[in-house]
């Protein structure tokens, strides 16, 4: 038992002395939990939808759903849709057909749009039915009044006629009764009502039906298809990050760093060598991952495969540079793991895995400083929307900017941190 | 570099670790006012207990660290030794080899960093594997090497570019007496060819082989002379006694408490 306590005591002492680990043990889970609560706890917001010249009743009704509506003309609306600024565009197709153009990549959003449309249409139908029913009741009352009036008049006429006929000779009386036979029947009233009851439902319902058009993908796209590119990006980034983050620490631990620094190579060359080597590995890695993912797992790819690979490799290179920077900051593999958690977890949370449109603005601002955000954005654009190089040029440029920044920082901090053997 | 410039010239060097800043002054100096020079063809032995500053001094000579004050010149250049670095050979205290590749790969890699290539490299590799007696094991993974074999391979790596200055940090730790003698003979041969060699050690009998010993204690140079001179000056029979005698004359307070004086001949684990 004493030995057990001795071990416990030693371990606790080590932890107590390792401030960074201690901080990470308590702070990291709290930060992650808090971030998650902000992201997931945000009010769910409805999909953004652009409407083009919808019937006023529907527009009003639609405004009561949780959808965030922008009224626009047709051109503006298609531009918004193409830029993924709205999840759908609603317009009229013909007289009574609602056309729903869905952006389509995010099946969750598509479903939300369709649900909002169905809700509004349902309400509208309900109202129309009520209106029509009321109209029918009015009409029936009107018709009944008319019939009532007619029969009364008829009755009066008949009474008057009967009075007159009494004084007539029997032959003349029967002849007149035959001639006036129609007056004594109710057929006329019935003919009148049948015609007036045929009502047109479309007079009350501005929209009878809707048709759905997908800009990208189709209704078979599942949630997975939208998240597929995100996972590819995250996995590539994380795994590359771990291997490159470990690399310099391993050199330092193995003592080869001392020897490395004694040779004529400079920091830039060492880091350049590492970045290139890992970049090549990333090329092979992403090619294989993509091949398997597209061929066997059934990831969608609407765009140029070469561009997808290039985006993946760009992400991996950024990851390598960030890993080297982290590796320069850490003295032991354990510290690398800690730093990886610190650098990777927020990026996973904020890169686009969760919809941040309902989260506070500062979260969205924070995600703008994370390379994974741009990588995932570009991968989604290419794989789901078939974007070309020009369309993802900004994302790629930002990625390469991050690469240059991390590389420069890593090179600057490289020589400052060394092995310290004091014997 | 002309003939009378020493290969290594250390002039009134002080060094402390830590970043520059107001609090750095509180960090004690690791090296205090050290001046030394090593000419081409010299073998200098840096002798001192663990933690005395030997490796720090080696790092300064290698340009890994920059002195807090004073200058370190190697082959006429100050740190970071832009052109001289290619002519310095270094064998660090750790084996500093890539264990997961073969011995040949290790040698080839470091040779490439020093710009040794082609036929010259092939010839050099043959020579070195023969010299460190690892011809039969050159295609083995370093992982499968014994401690002594790694030491010898590490020495081969340090020599791959035929350096003009050779710095060896505890080169013979873990070697058996036969290999130790063999390597010392070779170092003497190298010095005879004009190579300036610095060897650190805490093993006294090894230091006796050197023509010149620099004794360091707590960052201070307490002797710089031939073994015979040191013995004569202190009137002792062994370098160990000489070291203790010098230590006492240096610092009266440690002399009063001989128990706290650093132990010699015992290597402290310093990488855990």
PDB file of N, CA and C in Angstrom, chain B residues 93-171:
ATOM      1  N   UNK B  93      26.631  15.353 -26.830  1.00  0.00           N
ATOM      2  CA  UNK B  93      26.635  14.405 -25.733  1.00  0.00           C
ATOM      3  C   UNK B  93      25.653  13.251 -25.974  1.00  0.00           C
ATOM      4  N   UNK B  94      24.432  13.632 -26.470  1.00  0.00           N
ATOM      5  CA  UNK B  94      23.491  12.563 -26.839  1.00  0.00           C
ATOM      6  C   UNK B  94      24.001  11.969 -28.139  1.00  0.00           C
ATOM      7  N   UNK B  95      23.543  10.786 -28.440  1.00  0.00           N
ATOM      8  CA  UNK B  95      24.004  10.181 -29.679  1.00  0.00           C
ATOM      9  C   UNK B  95      23.539  10.979 -30.884  1.00  0.00           C
ATOM     10  N   UNK B  96      22.344  11.572 -30.762  1.00  0.00           N
ATOM     11  CA  UNK B  96      21.849  12.444 -31.825  1.00  0.00           C
ATOM     12  C   UNK B  96      21.881  11.763 -33.186  1.00  0.00           C
ATOM     13  N   UNK B  97      21.283  10.585 -33.239  1.00  0.00           N
ATOM     14  CA  UNK B  97      21.183   9.851 -34.502  1.00  0.00           C
ATOM     15  C   UNK B  97      19.715   9.536 -34.730  1.00  0.00           C
ATOM     16  N   UNK B  98      19.375   9.325 -36.005  1.00  0.00           N
ATOM     17  CA  UNK B  98      17.999   8.922 -36.300  1.00  0.00           C
ATOM     18  C   UNK B  98      17.934   7.407 -36.175  1.00  0.00           C
ATOM     19  N   UNK B  99      17.262   6.948 -35.131  1.00  0.00           N
ATOM     20  CA  UNK B  99      17.275   5.526 -34.798  1.00  0.00           C
ATOM     21  C   UNK B  99      16.491   4.677 -35.783  1.00  0.00           C
ATOM     22  N   UNK B 100      15.530   5.274 -36.454  1.00  0.00           N
ATOM     23  CA  UNK B 100      14.650   4.462 -37.301  1.00  0.00           C
ATOM     24  C   UNK B 100      15.157   4.297 -38.730  1.00  0.00           C
ATOM     25  N   UNK B 101      16.363   4.776 -39.006  1.00  0.00           N
ATOM     26  CA  UNK B 101      16.950   4.507 -40.326  1.00  0.00           C
ATOM     27  C   UNK B 101      18.322   3.860 -40.132  1.00  0.00           C
ATOM     28  N   UNK B 102      18.929   3.458 -41.238  1.00  0.00           N
ATOM     29  CA  UNK B 102      20.200   2.745 -41.123  1.00  0.00           C
ATOM     30  C   UNK B 102      21.343   3.704 -40.805  1.00  0.00           C
ATOM     31  N   UNK B 103      22.455   3.130 -40.386  1.00  0.00           N
ATOM     32  CA  UNK B 103      23.649   3.910 -40.082  1.00  0.00           C
ATOM     33  C   UNK B 103      24.086   4.687 -41.317  1.00  0.00           C
ATOM     34  N   UNK B 104      24.033   4.023 -42.465  1.00  0.00           N
ATOM     35  CA  UNK B 104      24.419   4.675 -43.718  1.00  0.00           C
ATOM     36  C   UNK B 104      23.568   5.906 -43.991  1.00  0.00           C
ATOM     37  N   UNK B 105      22.245   5.743 -43.788  1.00  0.00           N
ATOM     38  CA  UNK B 105      21.320   6.855 -44.035  1.00  0.00           C
ATOM     39  C   UNK B 105      21.655   8.036 -43.143  1.00  0.00           C
ATOM     40  N   UNK B 106      21.982   7.758 -41.879  1.00  0.00           N
ATOM     41  CA  UNK B 106      22.358   8.815 -40.956  1.00  0.00           C
ATOM     42  C   UNK B 106      23.558   9.590 -41.474  1.00  0.00           C
ATOM     43  N   UNK B 107      24.566   8.817 -41.868  1.00  0.00           N
ATOM     44  CA  UNK B 107      25.800   9.447 -42.327  1.00  0.00           C
ATOM     45  C   UNK B 107      25.537  10.243 -43.597  1.00  0.00           C
ATOM     46  N   UNK B 108      24.752   9.654 -44.506  1.00  0.00           N
ATOM     47  CA  UNK B 108      24.464  10.316 -45.775  1.00  0.00           C
ATOM     48  C   UNK B 108      23.693  11.617 -45.550  1.00  0.00           C
ATOM     49  N   UNK B 109      22.739  11.567 -44.591  1.00  0.00           N
ATOM     50  CA  UNK B 109      21.922  12.747 -44.318  1.00  0.00           C
ATOM     51  C   UNK B 109      22.783  13.915 -43.832  1.00  0.00           C
ATOM     52  N   UNK B 110      23.599  13.651 -42.814  1.00  0.00           N
ATOM     53  CA  UNK B 110      24.406  14.752 -42.279  1.00  0.00           C
ATOM     54  C   UNK B 110      25.461  15.195 -43.289  1.00  0.00           C
ATOM     55  N   UNK B 111      25.966  14.242 -44.075  1.00  0.00           N
ATOM     56  CA  UNK B 111      26.923  14.602 -45.121  1.00  0.00           C
ATOM     57  C   UNK B 111      26.279  15.587 -46.091  1.00  0.00           C
ATOM     58  N   UNK B 112      25.010  15.318 -46.451  1.00  0.00           N
ATOM     59  CA  UNK B 112      24.297  16.199 -47.386  1.00  0.00           C
ATOM     60  C   UNK B 112      24.154  17.593 -46.803  1.00  0.00           C
ATOM     61  N   UNK B 113      23.896  17.681 -45.497  1.00  0.00           N
ATOM     62  CA  UNK B 113      23.744  18.997 -44.879  1.00  0.00           C
ATOM     63  C   UNK B 113      25.060  19.772 -44.937  1.00  0.00           C
ATOM     64  N   UNK B 114      26.181  19.047 -44.923  1.00  0.00           N
ATOM     65  CA  UNK B 114      27.481  19.706 -45.011  1.00  0.00           C
ATOM     66  C   UNK B 114      27.955  19.829 -46.454  1.00  0.00           C
ATOM     67  N   UNK B 115      27.133  19.362 -47.379  1.00  0.00           N
ATOM     68  CA  UNK B 115      27.483  19.502 -48.794  1.00  0.00           C
ATOM     69  C   UNK B 115      28.450  18.456 -49.303  1.00  0.00           C
ATOM     70  N   UNK B 116      28.619  17.362 -48.560  1.00  0.00           N
ATOM     71  CA  UNK B 116      29.476  16.275 -49.051  1.00  0.00           C
ATOM     72  C   UNK B 116      28.605  15.354 -49.897  1.00  0.00           C
ATOM     73  N   UNK B 117      29.019  15.103 -51.155  1.00  0.00           N
ATOM     74  CA  UNK B 117      28.132  14.270 -51.990  1.00  0.00           C
ATOM     75  C   UNK B 117      28.911  13.513 -53.057  1.00  0.00           C
ATOM     76  N   UNK B 118      28.178  12.705 -53.780  1.00  0.00           N
ATOM     77  CA  UNK B 118      28.732  11.986 -54.922  1.00  0.00           C
ATOM     78  C   UNK B 118      29.796  10.978 -54.547  1.00  0.00           C
ATOM     79  N   UNK B 119      30.811  10.906 -55.414  1.00  0.00           N
ATOM     80  CA  UNK B 119      31.881   9.938 -55.232  1.00  0.00           C
ATOM     81  C   UNK B 119      32.659  10.202 -53.951  1.00  0.00           C
ATOM     82  N   UNK B 120      32.822  11.480 -53.667  1.00  0.00           N
ATOM     83  CA  UNK B 120      33.545  11.887 -52.470  1.00  0.00           C
ATOM     84  C   UNK B 120      32.861  11.319 -51.230  1.00  0.00           C
ATOM     85  N   UNK B 121      31.531  11.396 -51.243  1.00  0.00           N
ATOM     86  CA  UNK B 121      30.758  10.894 -50.109  1.00  0.00           C
ATOM     87  C   UNK B 121      30.932   9.381 -49.979  1.00  0.00           C
ATOM     88  N   UNK B 122      30.839   8.680 -51.110  1.00  0.00           N
ATOM     89  CA  UNK B 122      30.971   7.221 -51.081  1.00  0.00           C
ATOM     90  C   UNK B 122      32.323   6.833 -50.481  1.00  0.00           C
ATOM     91  N   UNK B 123      33.384   7.539 -50.920  1.00  0.00           N
ATOM     92  CA  UNK B 123      34.719   7.224 -50.428  1.00  0.00           C
ATOM     93  C   UNK B 123      34.815   7.532 -48.940  1.00  0.00           C
ATOM     94  N   UNK B 124      34.262   8.693 -48.575  1.00  0.00           N
ATOM     95  CA  UNK B 124      34.313   9.144 -47.193  1.00  0.00           C
ATOM     96  C   UNK B 124      33.572   8.159 -46.282  1.00  0.00           C
ATOM     97  N   UNK B 125      32.418   7.643 -46.772  1.00  0.00           N
ATOM     98  CA  UNK B 125      31.648   6.703 -45.968  1.00  0.00           C
ATOM     99  C   UNK B 125      32.431   5.414 -45.742  1.00  0.00           C
ATOM    100  N   UNK B 126      33.082   4.952 -46.799  1.00  0.00           N
ATOM    101  CA  UNK B 126      33.897   3.742 -46.644  1.00  0.00           C
ATOM    102  C   UNK B 126      34.976   3.967 -45.596  1.00  0.00           C
ATOM    103  N   UNK B 127      35.674   5.101 -45.711  1.00  0.00           N
ATOM    104  CA  UNK B 127      36.750   5.419 -44.763  1.00  0.00           C
ATOM    105  C   UNK B 127      36.230   5.446 -43.329  1.00  0.00           C
ATOM    106  N   UNK B 128      35.105   6.160 -43.160  1.00  0.00           N
ATOM    107  CA  UNK B 128      34.602   6.365 -41.803  1.00  0.00           C
ATOM    108  C   UNK B 128      34.083   5.076 -41.179  1.00  0.00           C
ATOM    109  N   UNK B 129      33.343   4.283 -41.970  1.00  0.00           N
ATOM    110  CA  UNK B 129      32.853   3.023 -41.409  1.00  0.00           C
ATOM    111  C   UNK B 129      34.020   2.116 -41.051  1.00  0.00           C
ATOM    112  N   UNK B 130      35.085   2.183 -41.860  1.00  0.00           N
ATOM    113  CA  UNK B 130      36.267   1.400 -41.531  1.00  0.00           C
ATOM    114  C   UNK B 130      36.887   1.931 -40.242  1.00  0.00           C
ATOM    115  N   UNK B 131      36.984   3.266 -40.147  1.00  0.00           N
ATOM    116  CA  UNK B 131      37.609   3.876 -38.970  1.00  0.00           C
ATOM    117  C   UNK B 131      36.840   3.546 -37.696  1.00  0.00           C
ATOM    118  N   UNK B 132      35.524   3.670 -37.710  1.00  0.00           N
ATOM    119  CA  UNK B 132      34.769   3.396 -36.483  1.00  0.00           C
ATOM    120  C   UNK B 132      34.414   1.913 -36.354  1.00  0.00           C
ATOM    121  N   UNK B 133      34.972   1.123 -37.276  1.00  0.00           N
ATOM    122  CA  UNK B 133      34.816  -0.336 -37.221  1.00  0.00           C
ATOM    123  C   UNK B 133      33.353  -0.774 -37.240  1.00  0.00           C
ATOM    124  N   UNK B 134      32.611  -0.190 -38.150  1.00  0.00           N
ATOM    125  CA  UNK B 134      31.196  -0.573 -38.263  1.00  0.00           C
ATOM    126  C   UNK B 134      30.865  -1.039 -39.679  1.00  0.00           C
ATOM    127  N   UNK B 135      31.908  -1.436 -40.455  1.00  0.00           N
ATOM    128  CA  UNK B 135      31.652  -1.830 -41.850  1.00  0.00           C
ATOM    129  C   UNK B 135      30.552  -2.873 -41.948  1.00  0.00           C
ATOM    130  N   UNK B 136      30.584  -3.829 -41.044  1.00  0.00           N
ATOM    131  CA  UNK B 136      29.633  -4.932 -41.149  1.00  0.00           C
ATOM    132  C   UNK B 136      28.222  -4.507 -40.747  1.00  0.00           C
ATOM    133  N   UNK B 137      28.137  -3.359 -40.092  1.00  0.00           N
ATOM    134  CA  UNK B 137      26.824  -2.966 -39.559  1.00  0.00           C
ATOM    135  C   UNK B 137      26.263  -1.725 -40.240  1.00  0.00           C
ATOM    136  N   UNK B 138      26.842  -1.329 -41.360  1.00  0.00           N
ATOM    137  CA  UNK B 138      26.420  -0.040 -41.918  1.00  0.00           C
ATOM    138  C   UNK B 138      25.002  -0.058 -42.456  1.00  0.00           C
ATOM    139  N   UNK B 139      24.470  -1.231 -42.772  1.00  0.00           N
ATOM    140  CA  UNK B 139      23.099  -1.272 -43.278  1.00  0.00           C
ATOM    141  C   UNK B 139      22.083  -1.616 -42.192  1.00  0.00           C
ATOM    142  N   UNK B 140      22.568  -1.682 -40.957  1.00  0.00           N
ATOM    143  CA  UNK B 140      21.650  -1.964 -39.845  1.00  0.00           C
ATOM    144  C   UNK B 140      20.943  -0.690 -39.410  1.00  0.00           C
ATOM    145  N   UNK B 141      19.741  -0.869 -38.851  1.00  0.00           N
ATOM    146  CA  UNK B 141      19.060   0.278 -38.259  1.00  0.00           C
ATOM    147  C   UNK B 141      19.811   0.691 -36.998  1.00  0.00           C
ATOM    148  N   UNK B 142      19.919   1.982 -36.770  1.00  0.00           N
ATOM    149  CA  UNK B 142      20.638   2.474 -35.595  1.00  0.00           C
ATOM    150  C   UNK B 142      19.956   1.996 -34.317  1.00  0.00           C
ATOM    151  N   UNK B 143      18.639   1.805 -34.431  1.00  0.00           N
ATOM    152  CA  UNK B 143      17.861   1.298 -33.304  1.00  0.00           C
ATOM    153  C   UNK B 143      18.465   0.010 -32.744  1.00  0.00           C
ATOM    154  N   UNK B 144      19.020  -0.808 -33.646  1.00  0.00           N
ATOM    155  CA  UNK B 144      19.560  -2.102 -33.216  1.00  0.00           C
ATOM    156  C   UNK B 144      21.013  -2.014 -32.770  1.00  0.00           C
ATOM    157  N   UNK B 145      21.576  -0.812 -32.765  1.00  0.00           N
ATOM    158  CA  UNK B 145      22.970  -0.637 -32.346  1.00  0.00           C
ATOM    159  C   UNK B 145      23.089  -0.674 -30.830  1.00  0.00           C
ATOM    160  N   UNK B 146      24.239  -1.105 -30.354  1.00  0.00           N
ATOM    161  CA  UNK B 146      24.516  -1.001 -28.919  1.00  0.00           C
ATOM    162  C   UNK B 146      24.957   0.432 -28.625  1.00  0.00           C
ATOM    163  N   UNK B 147      25.007   0.765 -27.338  1.00  0.00           N
ATOM    164  CA  UNK B 147      25.401   2.111 -26.952  1.00  0.00           C
ATOM    165  C   UNK B 147      26.752   2.505 -27.532  1.00  0.00           C
ATOM    166  N   UNK B 148      27.731   1.590 -27.448  1.00  0.00           N
ATOM    167  CA  UNK B 148      29.073   1.878 -27.945  1.00  0.00           C
ATOM    168  C   UNK B 148      29.083   2.076 -29.451  1.00  0.00           C
ATOM    169  N   UNK B 149      28.286   1.265 -30.163  1.00  0.00           N
ATOM    170  CA  UNK B 149      28.232   1.403 -31.620  1.00  0.00           C
ATOM    171  C   UNK B 149      27.647   2.759 -32.006  1.00  0.00           C
ATOM    172  N   UNK B 150      26.627   3.190 -31.255  1.00  0.00           N
ATOM    173  CA  UNK B 150      26.024   4.499 -31.545  1.00  0.00           C
ATOM    174  C   UNK B 150      27.050   5.609 -31.337  1.00  0.00           C
ATOM    175  N   UNK B 151      27.831   5.493 -30.267  1.00  0.00           N
ATOM    176  CA  UNK B 151      28.855   6.500 -29.980  1.00  0.00           C
ATOM    177  C   UNK B 151      29.816   6.599 -31.165  1.00  0.00           C
ATOM    178  N   UNK B 152      30.215   5.437 -31.673  1.00  0.00           N
ATOM    179  CA  UNK B 152      31.189   5.426 -32.764  1.00  0.00           C
ATOM    180  C   UNK B 152      30.587   5.990 -34.045  1.00  0.00           C
ATOM    181  N   UNK B 153      29.319   5.651 -34.289  1.00  0.00           N
ATOM    182  CA  UNK B 153      28.658   6.195 -35.473  1.00  0.00           C
ATOM    183  C   UNK B 153      28.529   7.713 -35.343  1.00  0.00           C
ATOM    184  N   UNK B 154      28.223   8.145 -34.115  1.00  0.00           N
ATOM    185  CA  UNK B 154      28.082   9.575 -33.863  1.00  0.00           C
ATOM    186  C   UNK B 154      29.398  10.298 -34.164  1.00  0.00           C
ATOM    187  N   UNK B 155      30.503   9.654 -33.811  1.00  0.00           N
ATOM    188  CA  UNK B 155      31.813  10.244 -34.105  1.00  0.00           C
ATOM    189  C   UNK B 155      32.032  10.304 -35.622  1.00  0.00           C
ATOM    190  N   UNK B 156      31.634   9.230 -36.303  1.00  0.00           N
ATOM    191  CA  UNK B 156      31.784   9.218 -37.761  1.00  0.00           C
ATOM    192  C   UNK B 156      31.013  10.380 -38.384  1.00  0.00           C
ATOM    193  N   UNK B 157      29.800  10.629 -37.869  1.00  0.00           N
ATOM    194  CA  UNK B 157      28.988  11.734 -38.389  1.00  0.00           C
ATOM    195  C   UNK B 157      29.714  13.066 -38.191  1.00  0.00           C
ATOM    196  N   UNK B 158      30.350  13.203 -37.012  1.00  0.00           N
ATOM    197  CA  UNK B 158      31.050  14.455 -36.723  1.00  0.00           C
ATOM    198  C   UNK B 158      32.220  14.682 -37.673  1.00  0.00           C
ATOM    199  N   UNK B 159      32.758  13.593 -38.229  1.00  0.00           N
ATOM    200  CA  UNK B 159      33.957  13.702 -39.063  1.00  0.00           C
ATOM    201  C   UNK B 159      33.657  13.692 -40.556  1.00  0.00           C
ATOM    202  N   UNK B 160      32.376  13.552 -40.907  1.00  0.00           N
ATOM    203  CA  UNK B 160      32.041  13.258 -42.298  1.00  0.00           C
ATOM    204  C   UNK B 160      32.531  14.330 -43.279  1.00  0.00           C
ATOM    205  N   UNK B 161      32.607  15.572 -42.843  1.00  0.00           N
ATOM    206  CA  UNK B 161      32.986  16.641 -43.775  1.00  0.00           C
ATOM    207  C   UNK B 161      34.429  17.108 -43.556  1.00  0.00           C
ATOM    208  N   UNK B 162      35.225  16.259 -42.936  1.00  0.00           N
ATOM    209  CA  UNK B 162      36.635  16.555 -42.676  1.00  0.00           C
ATOM    210  C   UNK B 162      36.821  17.955 -42.088  1.00  0.00           C
ATOM    211  N   UNK B 163      36.281  18.153 -40.887  1.00  0.00           N
ATOM    212  CA  UNK B 163      36.272  19.503 -40.308  1.00  0.00           C
ATOM    213  C   UNK B 163      37.663  19.980 -39.883  1.00  0.00           C
ATOM    214  N   UNK B 164      37.802  21.296 -39.850  1.00  0.00           N
ATOM    215  CA  UNK B 164      39.052  21.889 -39.380  1.00  0.00           C
ATOM    216  C   UNK B 164      39.022  22.074 -37.876  1.00  0.00           C
ATOM    217  N   UNK B 165      37.804  22.137 -37.329  1.00  0.00           N
ATOM    218  CA  UNK B 165      37.628  22.251 -35.887  1.00  0.00           C
ATOM    219  C   UNK B 165      36.694  21.134 -35.470  1.00  0.00           C
ATOM    220  N   UNK B 166      37.095  20.402 -34.443  1.00  0.00           N
ATOM    221  CA  UNK B 166      36.274  19.272 -34.011  1.00  0.00           C
ATOM    222  C   UNK B 166      35.926  19.469 -32.547  1.00  0.00           C
ATOM    223  N   UNK B 167      34.628  19.450 -32.251  1.00  0.00           N
ATOM    224  CA  UNK B 167      34.179  19.617 -30.876  1.00  0.00           C
ATOM    225  C   UNK B 167      33.479  18.337 -30.446  1.00  0.00           C
ATOM    226  N   UNK B 168      34.003  17.703 -29.420  1.00  0.00           N
ATOM    227  CA  UNK B 168      33.461  16.424 -28.986  1.00  0.00           C
ATOM    228  C   UNK B 168      33.001  16.548 -27.539  1.00  0.00           C
ATOM    229  N   UNK B 169      31.686  16.386 -27.341  1.00  0.00           N
ATOM    230  CA  UNK B 169      31.141  16.510 -25.991  1.00  0.00           C
ATOM    231  C   UNK B 169      31.040  15.113 -25.390  1.00  0.00           C
ATOM    232  N   UNK B 170      31.919  14.815 -24.448  1.00  0.00           N
ATOM    233  CA  UNK B 170      31.961  13.503 -23.796  1.00  0.00           C
ATOM    234  C   UNK B 170      31.988  12.376 -24.834  1.00  0.00           C
ATOM    235  N   UNK B 171      33.007  12.313 -25.668  1.00  0.00           N
ATOM    236  CA  UNK B 171      32.968  11.367 -26.786  1.00  0.00           C
ATOM    237  C   UNK B 171      33.122   9.906 -26.394  1.00  0.00           C
TER     238      UNK B 171
END
